[in-house]
Amino acid sequence: MVDFISWLISFILHIDEHLVEIINTFGIWTYVILFIIVFVETGLVIFPFLPGDSLLFAAGALAVLDGSILKIVPLVIVLWLAAVLGDTVNYHIGKKIGTSIPEGSWFGKIINREKMEKAEAFFNKHGGKTIFIARFMPFIRTFAPFVAGASRMNYRYFLNYNLLGATVWVLLCTLGGYFFGNIPIVKENFSIVVIGIIIVSLIPMFVSFLRAKLAKKGTKQK
């Protein structure tokens, strides 16, 4: 387990180097590997720790290199399909088993009936905006579609924002890497850039947390 965590941290912080290794080893199958990583990260609620934003950025940066197996158009299409299908599967898993998770299980402590009711009220109030914003928030990106399904959010409504969120997320991160990933200062400090991407992507989550805390404090004072 410790070795896996160490490898995962190394993979995230030096994702450009690991992607080069994957490309050299698997060639055209790299598209399949990237699809699987993004699909699992967005589609299976037990894998929220897999790289998302940084992976898209690094893949975009490698797509601009001469002779690279990765080309920007098929890359964007593959990553977009993985993101859309991942959220779709996650939604249906949540709809199928979300309300039947044993209360005493470790997952039941994270997502229980009380939290489901709060989630349903939250989705009814904010709806698609939540699904869209969650795309840019690690961990939340993985849990949001599951909770949306479990709280019985209207699927057509969910799908519209799933498509919109996936499109903006993939284009922003991948094209960001494509146009800026090979600027010398970015390329020479890629690990720092990856950490920066992770920090920036966490900002909406912290802002949301602080707002909830302040709102709760304000309610108590009243």
Short mmCIF file of N, CA, C and O in Angstrom, two decimals, residues 44-126:
data_model
loop_
_atom_site.label_atom_id
_atom_site.label_comp_id
_atom_site.label_asym_id
_atom_site.label_seq_id
_atom_site.Cartn_x
_atom_site.Cartn_y
_atom_site.Cartn_z
N LEU A 44 -15.77 5.93 -11.19
CA LEU A 44 -15.81 5.01 -10.05
C LEU A 44 -15.51 5.79 -8.78
O LEU A 44 -14.39 6.28 -8.60
N VAL A 45 -16.49 5.87 -7.93
CA VAL A 45 -16.42 6.77 -6.78
C VAL A 45 -15.33 6.40 -5.78
O VAL A 45 -14.96 7.21 -4.94
N ILE A 46 -14.77 5.18 -5.87
CA ILE A 46 -13.72 4.77 -4.94
C ILE A 46 -12.32 5.14 -5.44
O ILE A 46 -11.33 4.82 -4.79
N PHE A 47 -12.22 5.83 -6.58
CA PHE A 47 -10.92 6.22 -7.11
C PHE A 47 -10.81 7.74 -7.32
O PHE A 47 -10.43 8.19 -8.41
N PRO A 48 -11.09 8.55 -6.30
CA PRO A 48 -11.04 10.01 -6.50
C PRO A 48 -9.63 10.57 -6.50
O PRO A 48 -9.43 11.74 -6.82
N PHE A 49 -8.64 9.72 -6.14
CA PHE A 49 -7.27 10.20 -5.99
C PHE A 49 -6.47 10.14 -7.28
O PHE A 49 -5.33 10.60 -7.33
N LEU A 50 -7.02 9.58 -8.34
CA LEU A 50 -6.30 9.51 -9.61
C LEU A 50 -6.15 10.92 -10.21
O LEU A 50 -7.00 11.78 -9.98
N PRO A 51 -5.09 11.16 -10.98
CA PRO A 51 -4.87 12.50 -11.55
C PRO A 51 -5.92 12.85 -12.59
O PRO A 51 -6.37 12.00 -13.35
N GLY A 52 -6.32 14.11 -12.60
CA GLY A 52 -7.33 14.57 -13.55
C GLY A 52 -6.82 15.77 -14.32
O GLY A 52 -6.34 15.64 -15.46
N ASP A 53 -6.88 16.96 -13.72
CA ASP A 53 -6.46 18.19 -14.39
C ASP A 53 -5.01 18.12 -14.88
O ASP A 53 -4.71 18.48 -16.02
N SER A 54 -4.11 17.65 -14.00
CA SER A 54 -2.69 17.60 -14.35
C SER A 54 -2.42 16.60 -15.47
O SER A 54 -1.55 16.81 -16.30
N LEU A 55 -3.20 15.51 -15.50
CA LEU A 55 -3.04 14.52 -16.56
C LEU A 55 -3.42 15.12 -17.91
O LEU A 55 -2.70 14.94 -18.90
N LEU A 56 -4.53 15.83 -17.96
CA LEU A 56 -4.98 16.47 -19.20
C LEU A 56 -3.97 17.51 -19.67
O LEU A 56 -3.66 17.62 -20.86
N PHE A 57 -3.45 18.29 -18.73
CA PHE A 57 -2.48 19.33 -19.06
C PHE A 57 -1.20 18.70 -19.63
O PHE A 57 -0.68 19.16 -20.66
N ALA A 58 -0.69 17.66 -18.97
CA ALA A 58 0.53 17.00 -19.43
C ALA A 58 0.35 16.35 -20.80
O ALA A 58 1.22 16.42 -21.66
N ALA A 59 -0.81 15.70 -21.00
CA ALA A 59 -1.09 15.06 -22.29
C ALA A 59 -1.14 16.11 -23.40
O ALA A 59 -0.62 15.89 -24.51
N GLY A 60 -1.76 17.25 -23.11
CA GLY A 60 -1.81 18.34 -24.09
C GLY A 60 -0.43 18.86 -24.42
O GLY A 60 -0.13 19.17 -25.59
N ALA A 61 0.44 18.95 -23.40
CA ALA A 61 1.80 19.44 -23.62
C ALA A 61 2.59 18.48 -24.51
O ALA A 61 3.38 18.91 -25.37
N LEU A 62 2.38 17.17 -24.34
CA LEU A 62 3.10 16.19 -25.15
C LEU A 62 2.55 16.11 -26.57
O LEU A 62 3.27 15.72 -27.50
N ALA A 63 1.28 16.49 -26.75
CA ALA A 63 0.67 16.40 -28.09
C ALA A 63 1.26 17.39 -29.08
O ALA A 63 1.14 17.21 -30.29
N VAL A 64 1.90 18.42 -28.57
CA VAL A 64 2.45 19.45 -29.46
C VAL A 64 3.85 19.09 -29.97
O VAL A 64 4.35 19.69 -30.93
N LEU A 65 4.48 18.09 -29.36
CA LEU A 65 5.85 17.73 -29.73
C LEU A 65 5.89 17.02 -31.09
O LEU A 65 5.02 16.22 -31.40
N ASP A 66 6.92 17.33 -31.86
CA ASP A 66 7.10 16.68 -33.16
C ASP A 66 7.34 15.18 -32.96
O ASP A 66 8.15 14.77 -32.13
N GLY A 67 6.63 14.37 -33.74
CA GLY A 67 6.81 12.93 -33.66
C GLY A 67 6.06 12.26 -32.53
O GLY A 67 6.13 11.03 -32.38
N SER A 68 5.34 13.03 -31.73
CA SER A 68 4.58 12.43 -30.62
C SER A 68 3.42 11.61 -31.16
O SER A 68 2.76 12.00 -32.13
N ILE A 69 3.16 10.47 -30.51
CA ILE A 69 2.03 9.62 -30.90
C ILE A 69 0.71 10.31 -30.60
O ILE A 69 -0.32 10.02 -31.21
N LEU A 70 0.73 11.24 -29.63
CA LEU A 70 -0.48 11.95 -29.24
C LEU A 70 -0.72 13.13 -30.17
O LEU A 70 0.19 13.94 -30.40
N LYS A 71 -1.90 13.23 -30.70
CA LYS A 71 -2.32 14.35 -31.53
C LYS A 71 -3.50 15.03 -30.85
O LYS A 71 -4.38 14.36 -30.31
N ILE A 72 -3.53 16.35 -30.91
CA ILE A 72 -4.46 17.10 -30.07
C ILE A 72 -5.93 16.79 -30.35
O ILE A 72 -6.73 16.67 -29.42
N VAL A 73 -6.32 16.65 -31.60
CA VAL A 73 -7.75 16.41 -31.91
C VAL A 73 -8.23 15.06 -31.39
O VAL A 73 -9.21 15.00 -30.63
N PRO A 74 -7.57 13.94 -31.76
CA PRO A 74 -8.03 12.66 -31.19
C PRO A 74 -7.88 12.60 -29.67
O PRO A 74 -8.68 11.95 -28.99
N LEU A 75 -6.86 13.29 -29.14
CA LEU A 75 -6.66 13.32 -27.70
C LEU A 75 -7.85 13.96 -27.00
O LEU A 75 -8.39 13.42 -26.02
N VAL A 76 -8.28 15.12 -27.50
CA VAL A 76 -9.43 15.82 -26.92
C VAL A 76 -10.68 14.96 -27.01
O VAL A 76 -11.46 14.86 -26.05
N ILE A 77 -10.88 14.29 -28.14
CA ILE A 77 -12.07 13.45 -28.33
C ILE A 77 -12.07 12.29 -27.34
O ILE A 77 -13.08 11.99 -26.69
N VAL A 78 -10.92 11.61 -27.20
CA VAL A 78 -10.81 10.46 -26.29
C VAL A 78 -11.06 10.89 -24.84
O VAL A 78 -11.80 10.23 -24.10
N LEU A 79 -10.43 11.98 -24.42
CA LEU A 79 -10.57 12.45 -23.04
C LEU A 79 -12.00 12.94 -22.78
O LEU A 79 -12.54 12.73 -21.69
N TRP A 80 -12.61 13.58 -23.77
CA TRP A 80 -13.99 14.06 -23.61
C TRP A 80 -14.95 12.88 -23.46
O TRP A 80 -15.82 12.90 -22.59
N LEU A 81 -14.78 11.86 -24.29
CA LEU A 81 -15.62 10.66 -24.18
C LEU A 81 -15.46 10.00 -22.81
O LEU A 81 -16.44 9.58 -22.19
N ALA A 82 -14.22 9.91 -22.35
CA ALA A 82 -13.95 9.29 -21.04
C ALA A 82 -14.63 10.08 -19.92
O ALA A 82 -15.21 9.49 -19.00
N ALA A 83 -14.56 11.41 -20.01
CA ALA A 83 -15.16 12.26 -18.98
C ALA A 83 -16.68 12.15 -18.97
O ALA A 83 -17.31 12.04 -17.91
N VAL A 84 -17.29 12.18 -20.14
CA VAL A 84 -18.75 12.10 -20.24
C VAL A 84 -19.25 10.73 -19.79
O VAL A 84 -20.19 10.63 -18.99
N LEU A 85 -18.62 9.67 -20.30
CA LEU A 85 -19.05 8.31 -19.95
C LEU A 85 -18.78 8.01 -18.47
O LEU A 85 -19.58 7.33 -17.81
N GLY A 86 -17.67 8.55 -17.94
CA GLY A 86 -17.36 8.34 -16.54
C GLY A 86 -18.43 8.91 -15.63
O GLY A 86 -18.93 8.22 -14.73
N ASP A 87 -18.80 10.15 -15.85
CA ASP A 87 -19.85 10.78 -15.04
C ASP A 87 -21.19 10.07 -15.21
O ASP A 87 -21.97 9.93 -14.27
N THR A 88 -21.47 9.63 -16.44
CA THR A 88 -22.73 8.94 -16.72
C THR A 88 -22.82 7.63 -15.94
O THR A 88 -23.85 7.34 -15.31
N VAL A 89 -21.75 6.84 -15.99
CA VAL A 89 -21.71 5.58 -15.25
C VAL A 89 -21.82 5.83 -13.75
O VAL A 89 -22.55 5.13 -13.03
N ASN A 90 -21.09 6.84 -13.27
CA ASN A 90 -21.10 7.18 -11.85
C ASN A 90 -22.51 7.57 -11.39
O ASN A 90 -22.96 7.18 -10.31
N TYR A 91 -23.21 8.32 -12.23
CA TYR A 91 -24.59 8.72 -11.92
C TYR A 91 -25.48 7.49 -11.76
O TYR A 91 -26.25 7.37 -10.80
N HIS A 92 -25.37 6.55 -12.70
CA HIS A 92 -26.24 5.37 -12.67
C HIS A 92 -25.86 4.42 -11.53
O HIS A 92 -26.74 3.75 -10.97
N ILE A 93 -24.58 4.37 -11.17
CA ILE A 93 -24.18 3.58 -10.01
C ILE A 93 -24.80 4.18 -8.75
O ILE A 93 -25.34 3.47 -7.90
N GLY A 94 -24.74 5.52 -8.65
CA GLY A 94 -25.34 6.19 -7.50
C GLY A 94 -26.83 5.98 -7.44
O GLY A 94 -27.40 5.75 -6.36
N LYS A 95 -27.48 6.01 -8.59
CA LYS A 95 -28.93 5.82 -8.64
C LYS A 95 -29.29 4.39 -8.25
O LYS A 95 -30.35 4.15 -7.64
N LYS A 96 -28.42 3.44 -8.60
CA LYS A 96 -28.71 2.03 -8.35
C LYS A 96 -28.45 1.63 -6.90
O LYS A 96 -29.27 0.95 -6.26
N ILE A 97 -27.31 2.06 -6.36
CA ILE A 97 -26.93 1.56 -5.03
C ILE A 97 -26.80 2.65 -3.97
O ILE A 97 -26.57 2.35 -2.81
N GLY A 98 -26.96 3.91 -4.39
CA GLY A 98 -26.72 5.02 -3.46
C GLY A 98 -27.53 4.97 -2.20
O GLY A 98 -27.05 5.33 -1.12
N THR A 99 -28.78 4.55 -2.31
CA THR A 99 -29.66 4.53 -1.13
C THR A 99 -29.62 3.18 -0.40
O THR A 99 -30.29 3.02 0.62
N SER A 100 -28.84 2.23 -0.92
CA SER A 100 -28.80 0.91 -0.28
C SER A 100 -27.45 0.59 0.34
O SER A 100 -27.15 -0.56 0.64
N ILE A 101 -26.61 1.62 0.52
CA ILE A 101 -25.31 1.42 1.13
C ILE A 101 -25.49 1.16 2.63
O ILE A 101 -26.17 1.94 3.31
N PRO A 102 -24.92 0.08 3.18
CA PRO A 102 -25.06 -0.21 4.61
C PRO A 102 -24.57 0.95 5.47
O PRO A 102 -23.49 1.48 5.23
N GLU A 103 -25.39 1.34 6.45
CA GLU A 103 -25.06 2.49 7.30
C GLU A 103 -23.73 2.30 8.03
O GLU A 103 -23.00 3.26 8.25
N GLY A 104 -23.41 1.06 8.42
CA GLY A 104 -22.21 0.83 9.21
C GLY A 104 -20.93 0.71 8.41
O GLY A 104 -19.84 0.70 8.96
N SER A 105 -21.03 0.64 7.08
CA SER A 105 -19.85 0.49 6.25
C SER A 105 -19.08 1.79 6.18
O SER A 105 -19.59 2.86 6.47
N TRP A 106 -17.80 1.68 5.76
CA TRP A 106 -16.97 2.89 5.68
C TRP A 106 -17.55 3.88 4.68
O TRP A 106 -17.50 5.08 4.89
N PHE A 107 -18.15 3.34 3.60
CA PHE A 107 -18.72 4.24 2.59
C PHE A 107 -20.04 4.83 3.07
O PHE A 107 -20.40 5.94 2.72
N GLY A 108 -20.75 4.03 3.90
CA GLY A 108 -22.01 4.51 4.46
C GLY A 108 -21.81 5.69 5.39
O GLY A 108 -22.71 6.53 5.56
N LYS A 109 -20.61 5.76 5.99
CA LYS A 109 -20.32 6.90 6.87
C LYS A 109 -20.08 8.16 6.06
O LYS A 109 -20.30 9.27 6.53
N ILE A 110 -19.60 7.99 4.84
CA ILE A 110 -19.35 9.14 3.96
C ILE A 110 -20.64 9.61 3.31
O ILE A 110 -20.93 10.79 3.25
N ILE A 111 -21.41 8.65 2.80
CA ILE A 111 -22.66 8.99 2.12
C ILE A 111 -23.80 8.19 2.77
O ILE A 111 -24.05 7.05 2.39
N ASN A 112 -24.47 8.78 3.76
CA ASN A 112 -25.58 8.11 4.43
C ASN A 112 -26.90 8.75 4.03
O ASN A 112 -26.94 9.70 3.24
N ARG A 113 -28.00 8.25 4.59
CA ARG A 113 -29.33 8.72 4.20
C ARG A 113 -29.51 10.22 4.48
O ARG A 113 -30.07 10.96 3.66
N GLU A 114 -29.01 10.67 5.64
CA GLU A 114 -29.15 12.09 5.98
C GLU A 114 -28.43 12.97 4.98
O GLU A 114 -28.94 13.99 4.53
N LYS A 115 -27.22 12.54 4.60
CA LYS A 115 -26.45 13.31 3.64
C LYS A 115 -27.09 13.26 2.25
O LYS A 115 -27.00 14.22 1.48
N MET A 116 -27.71 12.14 1.94
CA MET A 116 -28.41 12.01 0.66
C MET A 116 -29.57 13.00 0.58
O MET A 116 -29.79 13.63 -0.46
N GLU A 117 -30.30 13.15 1.69
CA GLU A 117 -31.43 14.08 1.72
C GLU A 117 -30.94 15.52 1.56
O GLU A 117 -31.55 16.32 0.86
N LYS A 118 -29.82 15.84 2.22
CA LYS A 118 -29.23 17.17 2.08
C LYS A 118 -28.74 17.39 0.65
O LYS A 118 -28.89 18.48 0.09
N ALA A 119 -28.14 16.33 0.08
CA ALA A 119 -27.64 16.42 -1.30
C ALA A 119 -28.78 16.64 -2.27
O ALA A 119 -28.67 17.44 -3.21
N GLU A 120 -29.90 15.93 -2.04
CA GLU A 120 -31.06 16.08 -2.92
C GLU A 120 -31.59 17.51 -2.87
O GLU A 120 -31.90 18.11 -3.91
N ALA A 121 -31.65 18.08 -1.66
CA ALA A 121 -32.12 19.46 -1.51
C ALA A 121 -31.15 20.42 -2.18
O ALA A 121 -31.56 21.39 -2.84
N PHE A 122 -29.85 20.13 -2.05
CA PHE A 122 -28.82 20.98 -2.66
C PHE A 122 -28.90 20.93 -4.18
O PHE A 122 -28.86 21.96 -4.85
N PHE A 123 -29.05 19.72 -4.74
CA PHE A 123 -29.15 19.57 -6.18
C PHE A 123 -30.44 20.19 -6.72
O PHE A 123 -30.45 20.75 -7.82
N ASN A 124 -31.52 20.09 -5.95
CA ASN A 124 -32.78 20.71 -6.38
C ASN A 124 -32.65 22.23 -6.43
O ASN A 124 -33.28 22.88 -7.27
N LYS A 125 -31.82 22.77 -5.55
CA LYS A 125 -31.64 24.22 -5.50
C LYS A 125 -30.66 24.71 -6.54
O LYS A 125 -30.89 25.69 -7.24
N HIS A 126 -29.51 24.01 -6.65
CA HIS A 126 -28.43 24.48 -7.52
C HIS A 126 -28.32 23.69 -8.82
O HIS A 126 -27.74 24.17 -9.79
#
